[in-house]
PDB file of N, CA and C in Angstrom:
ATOM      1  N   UNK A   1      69.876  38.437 -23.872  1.00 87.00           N
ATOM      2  CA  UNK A   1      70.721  38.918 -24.927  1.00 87.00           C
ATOM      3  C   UNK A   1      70.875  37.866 -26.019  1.00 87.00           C
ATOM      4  N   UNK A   2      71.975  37.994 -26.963  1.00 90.00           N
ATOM      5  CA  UNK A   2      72.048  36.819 -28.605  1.00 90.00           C
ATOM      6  C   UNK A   2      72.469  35.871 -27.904  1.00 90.00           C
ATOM      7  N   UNK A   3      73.160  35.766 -26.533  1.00 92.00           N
ATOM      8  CA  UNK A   3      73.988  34.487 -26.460  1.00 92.00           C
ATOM      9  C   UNK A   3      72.463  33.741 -25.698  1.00 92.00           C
ATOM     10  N   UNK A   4      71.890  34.227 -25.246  1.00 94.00           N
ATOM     11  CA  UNK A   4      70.616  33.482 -24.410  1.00 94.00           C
ATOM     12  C   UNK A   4      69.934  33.410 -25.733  1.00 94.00           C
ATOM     13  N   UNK A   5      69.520  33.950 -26.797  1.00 94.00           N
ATOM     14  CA  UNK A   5      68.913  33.619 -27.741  1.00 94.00           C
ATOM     15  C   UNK A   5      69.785  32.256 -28.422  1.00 94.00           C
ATOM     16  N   UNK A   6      70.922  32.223 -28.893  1.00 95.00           N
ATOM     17  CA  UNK A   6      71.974  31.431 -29.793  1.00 95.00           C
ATOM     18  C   UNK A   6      71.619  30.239 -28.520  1.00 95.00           C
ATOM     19  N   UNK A   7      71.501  29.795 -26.808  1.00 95.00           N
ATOM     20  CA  UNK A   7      71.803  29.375 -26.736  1.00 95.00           C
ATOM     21  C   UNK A   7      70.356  28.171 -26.421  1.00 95.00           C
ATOM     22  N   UNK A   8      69.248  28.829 -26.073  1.00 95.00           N
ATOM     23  CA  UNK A   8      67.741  28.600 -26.544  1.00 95.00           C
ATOM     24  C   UNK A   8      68.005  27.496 -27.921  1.00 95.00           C
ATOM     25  N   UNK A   9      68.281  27.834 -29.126  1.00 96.00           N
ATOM     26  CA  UNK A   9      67.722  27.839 -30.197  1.00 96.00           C
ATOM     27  C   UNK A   9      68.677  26.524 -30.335  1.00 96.00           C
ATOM     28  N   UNK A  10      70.080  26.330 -29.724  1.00 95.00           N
ATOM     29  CA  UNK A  10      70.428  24.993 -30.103  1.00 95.00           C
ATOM     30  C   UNK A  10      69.849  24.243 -29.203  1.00 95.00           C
ATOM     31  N   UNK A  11      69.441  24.641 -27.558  1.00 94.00           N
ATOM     32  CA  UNK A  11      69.073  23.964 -26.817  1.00 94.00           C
ATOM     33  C   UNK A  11      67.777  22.656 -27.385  1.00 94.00           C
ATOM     34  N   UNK A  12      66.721  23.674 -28.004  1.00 94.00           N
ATOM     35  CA  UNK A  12      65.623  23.226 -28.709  1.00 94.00           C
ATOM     36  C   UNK A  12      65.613  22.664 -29.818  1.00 94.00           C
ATOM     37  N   UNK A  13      66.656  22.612 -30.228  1.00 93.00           N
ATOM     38  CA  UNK A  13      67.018  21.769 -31.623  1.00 93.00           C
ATOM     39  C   UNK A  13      67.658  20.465 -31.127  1.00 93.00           C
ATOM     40  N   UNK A  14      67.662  20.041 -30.118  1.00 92.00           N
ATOM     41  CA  UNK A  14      68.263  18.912 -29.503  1.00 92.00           C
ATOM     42  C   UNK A  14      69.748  18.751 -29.537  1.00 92.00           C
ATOM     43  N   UNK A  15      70.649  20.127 -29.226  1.00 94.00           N
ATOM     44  CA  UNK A  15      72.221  20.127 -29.636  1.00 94.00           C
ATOM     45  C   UNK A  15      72.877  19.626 -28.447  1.00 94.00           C
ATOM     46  N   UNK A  16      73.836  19.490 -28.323  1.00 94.00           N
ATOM     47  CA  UNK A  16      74.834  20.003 -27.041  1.00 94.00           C
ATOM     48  C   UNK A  16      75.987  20.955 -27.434  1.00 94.00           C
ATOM     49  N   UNK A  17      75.867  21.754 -26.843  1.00 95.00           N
ATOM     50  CA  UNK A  17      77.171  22.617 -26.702  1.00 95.00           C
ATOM     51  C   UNK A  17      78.001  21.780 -25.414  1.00 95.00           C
ATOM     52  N   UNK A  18      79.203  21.933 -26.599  1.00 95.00           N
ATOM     53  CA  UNK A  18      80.681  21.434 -26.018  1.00 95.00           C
ATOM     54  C   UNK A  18      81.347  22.551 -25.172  1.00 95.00           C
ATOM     55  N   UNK A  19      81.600  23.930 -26.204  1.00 96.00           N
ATOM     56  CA  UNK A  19      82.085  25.305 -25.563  1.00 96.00           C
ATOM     57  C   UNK A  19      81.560  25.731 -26.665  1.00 96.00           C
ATOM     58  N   UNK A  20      82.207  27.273 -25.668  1.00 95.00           N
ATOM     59  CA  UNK A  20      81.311  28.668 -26.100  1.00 95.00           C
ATOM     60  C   UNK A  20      81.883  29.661 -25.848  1.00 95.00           C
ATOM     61  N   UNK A  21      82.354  30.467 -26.611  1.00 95.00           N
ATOM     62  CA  UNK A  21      82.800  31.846 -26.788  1.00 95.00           C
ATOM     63  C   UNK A  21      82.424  32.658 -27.257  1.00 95.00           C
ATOM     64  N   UNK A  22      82.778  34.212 -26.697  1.00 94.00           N
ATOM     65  CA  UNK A  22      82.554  35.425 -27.888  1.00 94.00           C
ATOM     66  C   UNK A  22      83.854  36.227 -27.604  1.00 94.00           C
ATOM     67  N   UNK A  23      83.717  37.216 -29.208  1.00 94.00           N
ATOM     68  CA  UNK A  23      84.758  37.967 -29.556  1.00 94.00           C
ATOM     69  C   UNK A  23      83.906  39.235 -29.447  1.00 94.00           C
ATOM     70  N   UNK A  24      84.540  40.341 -28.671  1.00 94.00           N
ATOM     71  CA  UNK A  24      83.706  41.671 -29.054  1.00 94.00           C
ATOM     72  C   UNK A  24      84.978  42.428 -30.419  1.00 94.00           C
ATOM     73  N   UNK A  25      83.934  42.733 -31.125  1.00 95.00           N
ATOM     74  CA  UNK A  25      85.426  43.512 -32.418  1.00 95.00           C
ATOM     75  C   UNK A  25      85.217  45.017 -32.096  1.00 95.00           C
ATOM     76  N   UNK A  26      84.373  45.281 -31.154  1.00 95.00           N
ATOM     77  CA  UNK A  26      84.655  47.216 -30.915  1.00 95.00           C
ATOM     78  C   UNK A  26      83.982  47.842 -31.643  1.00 95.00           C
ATOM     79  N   UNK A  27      83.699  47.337 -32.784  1.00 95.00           N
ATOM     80  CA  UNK A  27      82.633  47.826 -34.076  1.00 95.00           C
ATOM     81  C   UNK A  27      81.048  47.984 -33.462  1.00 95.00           C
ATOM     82  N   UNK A  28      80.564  47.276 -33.113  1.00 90.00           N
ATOM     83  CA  UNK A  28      79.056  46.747 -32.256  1.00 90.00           C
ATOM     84  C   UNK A  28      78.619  45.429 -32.928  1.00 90.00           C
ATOM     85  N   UNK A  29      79.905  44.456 -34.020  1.00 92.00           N
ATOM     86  CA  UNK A  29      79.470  42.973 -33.334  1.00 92.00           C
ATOM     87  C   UNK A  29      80.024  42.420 -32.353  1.00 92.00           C
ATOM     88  N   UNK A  30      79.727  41.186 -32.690  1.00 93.00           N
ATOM     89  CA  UNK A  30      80.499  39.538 -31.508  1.00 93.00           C
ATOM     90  C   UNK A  30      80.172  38.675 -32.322  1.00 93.00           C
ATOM     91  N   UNK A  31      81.747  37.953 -32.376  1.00 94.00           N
ATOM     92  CA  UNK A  31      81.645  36.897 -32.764  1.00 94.00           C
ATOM     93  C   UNK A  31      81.194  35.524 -31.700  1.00 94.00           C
ATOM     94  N   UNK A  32      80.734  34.686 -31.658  1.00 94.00           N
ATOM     95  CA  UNK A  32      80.525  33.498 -30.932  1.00 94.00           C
ATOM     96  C   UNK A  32      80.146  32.508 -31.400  1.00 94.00           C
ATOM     97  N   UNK A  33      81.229  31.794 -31.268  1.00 94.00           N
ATOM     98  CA  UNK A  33      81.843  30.044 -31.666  1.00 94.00           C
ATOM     99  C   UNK A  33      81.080  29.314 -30.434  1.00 94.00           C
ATOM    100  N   UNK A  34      80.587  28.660 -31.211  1.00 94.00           N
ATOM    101  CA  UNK A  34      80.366  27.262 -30.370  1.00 94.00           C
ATOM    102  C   UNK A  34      80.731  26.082 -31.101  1.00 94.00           C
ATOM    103  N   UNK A  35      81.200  25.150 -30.144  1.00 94.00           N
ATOM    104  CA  UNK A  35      81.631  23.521 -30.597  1.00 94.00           C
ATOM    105  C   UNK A  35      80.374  22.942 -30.265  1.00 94.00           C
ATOM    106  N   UNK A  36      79.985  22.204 -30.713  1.00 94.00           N
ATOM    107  CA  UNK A  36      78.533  21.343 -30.766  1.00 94.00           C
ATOM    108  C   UNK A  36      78.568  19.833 -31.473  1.00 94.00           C
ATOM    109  N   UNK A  37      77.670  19.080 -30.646  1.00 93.00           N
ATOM    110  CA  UNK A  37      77.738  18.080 -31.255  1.00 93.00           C
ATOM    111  C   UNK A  37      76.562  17.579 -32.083  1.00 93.00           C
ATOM    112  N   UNK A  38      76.608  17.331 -33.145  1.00 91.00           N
ATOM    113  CA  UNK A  38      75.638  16.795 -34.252  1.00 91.00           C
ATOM    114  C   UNK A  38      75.815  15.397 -34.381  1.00 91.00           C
ATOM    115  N   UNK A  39      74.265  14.953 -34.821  1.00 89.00           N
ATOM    116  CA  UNK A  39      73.896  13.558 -35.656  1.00 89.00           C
ATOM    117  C   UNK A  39      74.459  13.643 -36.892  1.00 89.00           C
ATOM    118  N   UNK A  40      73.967  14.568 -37.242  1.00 91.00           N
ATOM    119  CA  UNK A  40      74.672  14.260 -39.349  1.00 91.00           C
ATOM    120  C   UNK A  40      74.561  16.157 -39.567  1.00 91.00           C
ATOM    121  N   UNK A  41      75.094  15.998 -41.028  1.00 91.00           N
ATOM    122  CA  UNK A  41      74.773  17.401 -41.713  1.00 91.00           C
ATOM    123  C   UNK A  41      73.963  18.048 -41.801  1.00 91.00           C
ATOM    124  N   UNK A  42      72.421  17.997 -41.829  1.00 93.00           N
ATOM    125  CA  UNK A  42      71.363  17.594 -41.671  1.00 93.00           C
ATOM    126  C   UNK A  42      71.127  18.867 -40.618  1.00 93.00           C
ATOM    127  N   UNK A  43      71.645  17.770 -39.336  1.00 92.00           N
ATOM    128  CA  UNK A  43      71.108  18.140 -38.080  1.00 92.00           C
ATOM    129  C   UNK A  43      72.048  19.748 -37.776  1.00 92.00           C
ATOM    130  N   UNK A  44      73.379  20.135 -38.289  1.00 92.00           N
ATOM    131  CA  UNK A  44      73.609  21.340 -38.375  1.00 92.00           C
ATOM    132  C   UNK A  44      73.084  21.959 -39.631  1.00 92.00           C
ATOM    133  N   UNK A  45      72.664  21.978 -40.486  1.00 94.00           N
ATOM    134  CA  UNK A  45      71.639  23.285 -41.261  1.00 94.00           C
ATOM    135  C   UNK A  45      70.685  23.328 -40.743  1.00 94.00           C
ATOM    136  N   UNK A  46      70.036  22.097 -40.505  1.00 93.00           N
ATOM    137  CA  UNK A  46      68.592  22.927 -39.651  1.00 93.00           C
ATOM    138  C   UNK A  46      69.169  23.918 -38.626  1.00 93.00           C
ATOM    139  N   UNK A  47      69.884  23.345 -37.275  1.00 95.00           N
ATOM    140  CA  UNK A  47      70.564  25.032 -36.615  1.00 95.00           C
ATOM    141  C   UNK A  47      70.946  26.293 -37.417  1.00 95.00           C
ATOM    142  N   UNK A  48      71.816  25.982 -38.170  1.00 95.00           N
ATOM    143  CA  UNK A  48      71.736  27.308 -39.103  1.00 95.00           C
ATOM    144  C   UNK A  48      70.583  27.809 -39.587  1.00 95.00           C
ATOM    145  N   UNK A  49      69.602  27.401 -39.555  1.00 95.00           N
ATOM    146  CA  UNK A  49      68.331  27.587 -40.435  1.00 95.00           C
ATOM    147  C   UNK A  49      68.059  28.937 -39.703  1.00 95.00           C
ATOM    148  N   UNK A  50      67.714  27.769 -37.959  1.00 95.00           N
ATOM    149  CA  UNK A  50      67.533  28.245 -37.065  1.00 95.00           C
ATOM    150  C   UNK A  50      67.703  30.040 -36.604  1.00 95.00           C
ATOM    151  N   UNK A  51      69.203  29.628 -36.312  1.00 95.00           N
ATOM    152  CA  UNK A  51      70.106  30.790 -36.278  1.00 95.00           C
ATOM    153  C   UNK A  51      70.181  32.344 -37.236  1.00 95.00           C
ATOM    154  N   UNK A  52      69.769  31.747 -38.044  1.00 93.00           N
ATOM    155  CA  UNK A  52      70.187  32.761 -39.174  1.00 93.00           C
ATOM    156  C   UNK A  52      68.679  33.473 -39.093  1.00 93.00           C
ATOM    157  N   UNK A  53      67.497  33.409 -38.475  1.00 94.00           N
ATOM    158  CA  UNK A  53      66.131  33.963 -38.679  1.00 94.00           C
ATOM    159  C   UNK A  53      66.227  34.763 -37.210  1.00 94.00           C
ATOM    160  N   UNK A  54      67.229  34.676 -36.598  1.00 94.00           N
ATOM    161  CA  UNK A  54      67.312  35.737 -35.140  1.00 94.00           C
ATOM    162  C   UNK A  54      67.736  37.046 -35.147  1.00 94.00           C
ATOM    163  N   UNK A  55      67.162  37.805 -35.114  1.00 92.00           N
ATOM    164  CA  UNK A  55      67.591  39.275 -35.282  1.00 92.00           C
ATOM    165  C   UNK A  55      68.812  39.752 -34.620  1.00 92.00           C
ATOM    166  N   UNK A  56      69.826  40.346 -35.519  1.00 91.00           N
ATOM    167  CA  UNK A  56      71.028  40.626 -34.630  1.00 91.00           C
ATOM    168  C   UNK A  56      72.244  39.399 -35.118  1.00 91.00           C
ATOM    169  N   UNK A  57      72.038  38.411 -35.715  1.00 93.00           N
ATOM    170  CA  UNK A  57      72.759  37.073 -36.040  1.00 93.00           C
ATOM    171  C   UNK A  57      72.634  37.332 -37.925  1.00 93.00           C
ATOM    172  N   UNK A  58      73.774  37.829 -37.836  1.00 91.00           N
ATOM    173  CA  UNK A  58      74.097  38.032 -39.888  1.00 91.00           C
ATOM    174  C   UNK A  58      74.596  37.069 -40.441  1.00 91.00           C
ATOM    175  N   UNK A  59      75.014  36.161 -39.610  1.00 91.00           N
ATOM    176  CA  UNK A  59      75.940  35.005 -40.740  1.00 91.00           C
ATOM    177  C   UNK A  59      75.914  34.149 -39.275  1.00 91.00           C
ATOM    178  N   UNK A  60      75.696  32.499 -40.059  1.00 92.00           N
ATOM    179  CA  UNK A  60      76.179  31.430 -39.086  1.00 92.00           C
ATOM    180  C   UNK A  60      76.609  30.172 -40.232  1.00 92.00           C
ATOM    181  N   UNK A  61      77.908  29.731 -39.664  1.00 91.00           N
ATOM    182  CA  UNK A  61      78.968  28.797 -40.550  1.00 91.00           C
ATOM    183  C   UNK A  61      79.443  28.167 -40.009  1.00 91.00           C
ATOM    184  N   UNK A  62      80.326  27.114 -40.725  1.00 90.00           N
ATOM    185  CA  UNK A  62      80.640  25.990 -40.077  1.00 90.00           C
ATOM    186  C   UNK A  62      82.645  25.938 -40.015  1.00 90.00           C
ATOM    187  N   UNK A  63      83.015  26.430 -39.191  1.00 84.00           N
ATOM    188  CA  UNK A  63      84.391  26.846 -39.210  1.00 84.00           C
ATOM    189  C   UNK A  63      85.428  25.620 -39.842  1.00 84.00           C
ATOM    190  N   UNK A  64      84.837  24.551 -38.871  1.00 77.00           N
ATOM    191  CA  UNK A  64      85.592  23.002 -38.864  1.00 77.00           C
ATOM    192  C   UNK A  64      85.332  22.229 -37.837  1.00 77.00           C
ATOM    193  N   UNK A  65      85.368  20.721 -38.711  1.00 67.00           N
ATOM    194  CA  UNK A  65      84.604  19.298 -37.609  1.00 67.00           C
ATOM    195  C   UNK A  65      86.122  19.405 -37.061  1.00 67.00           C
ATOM    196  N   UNK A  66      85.601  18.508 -35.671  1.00 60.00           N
ATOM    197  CA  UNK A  66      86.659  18.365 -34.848  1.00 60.00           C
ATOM    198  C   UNK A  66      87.801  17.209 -35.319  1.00 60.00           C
ATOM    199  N   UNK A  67      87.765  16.835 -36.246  1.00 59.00           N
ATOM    200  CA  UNK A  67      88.250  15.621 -37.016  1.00 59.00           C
ATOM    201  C   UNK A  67      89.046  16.332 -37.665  1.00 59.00           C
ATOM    202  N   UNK A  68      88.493  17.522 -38.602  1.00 50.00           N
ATOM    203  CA  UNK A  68      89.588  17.799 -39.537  1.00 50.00           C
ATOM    204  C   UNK A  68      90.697  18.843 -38.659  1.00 50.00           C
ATOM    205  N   UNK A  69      90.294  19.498 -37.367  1.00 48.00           N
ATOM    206  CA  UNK A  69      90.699  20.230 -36.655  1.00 48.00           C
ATOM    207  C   UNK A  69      92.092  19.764 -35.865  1.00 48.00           C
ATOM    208  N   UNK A  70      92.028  18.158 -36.116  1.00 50.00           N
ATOM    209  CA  UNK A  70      92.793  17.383 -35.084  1.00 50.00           C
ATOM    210  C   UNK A  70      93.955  17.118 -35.976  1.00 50.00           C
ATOM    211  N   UNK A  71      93.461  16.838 -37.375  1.00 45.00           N
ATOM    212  CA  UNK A  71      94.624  16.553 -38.428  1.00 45.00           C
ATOM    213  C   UNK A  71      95.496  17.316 -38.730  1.00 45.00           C
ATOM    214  N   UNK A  72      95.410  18.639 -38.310  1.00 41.00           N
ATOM    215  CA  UNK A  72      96.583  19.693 -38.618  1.00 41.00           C
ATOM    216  C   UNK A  72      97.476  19.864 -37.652  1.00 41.00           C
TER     217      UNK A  72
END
């Protein structure tokens, strides 16, 4: 399924997933957040690059670093 695809595609991009969730909205998407850890900026657009060429995956963004997440 997308999450074995989503989870392939960071695997091979050299990521780590921290966590991982999905939202079903009842509509026929899912949302699914992952926390991940990156080298630089860089190294998350190429995943997005990634991500965004998988069928079934309409949008991939960057919610918030765990830095600015901590300051609020």
């Amino acid at each position: 399924g997308l999450i074995k695809d989503v989870t392939t595609i960071v695997s091979e991009t050299n990521i780590n997933i921290i966590s991982i969730s999905s939202t079903d909205h009842g509509d026929g998407t899912v949302s699914i957040f992952l926390m991940v850890h990156i080298t630089d900026i860089g190294h998350l657009s190429r995943l997005f690059t990634r991500l965004e060429r998988v069928k079934g995956i309409l949008n991939a963004s960057r919610v918030a670093s765990e830095s600015s997440a901590e300051k609020k």
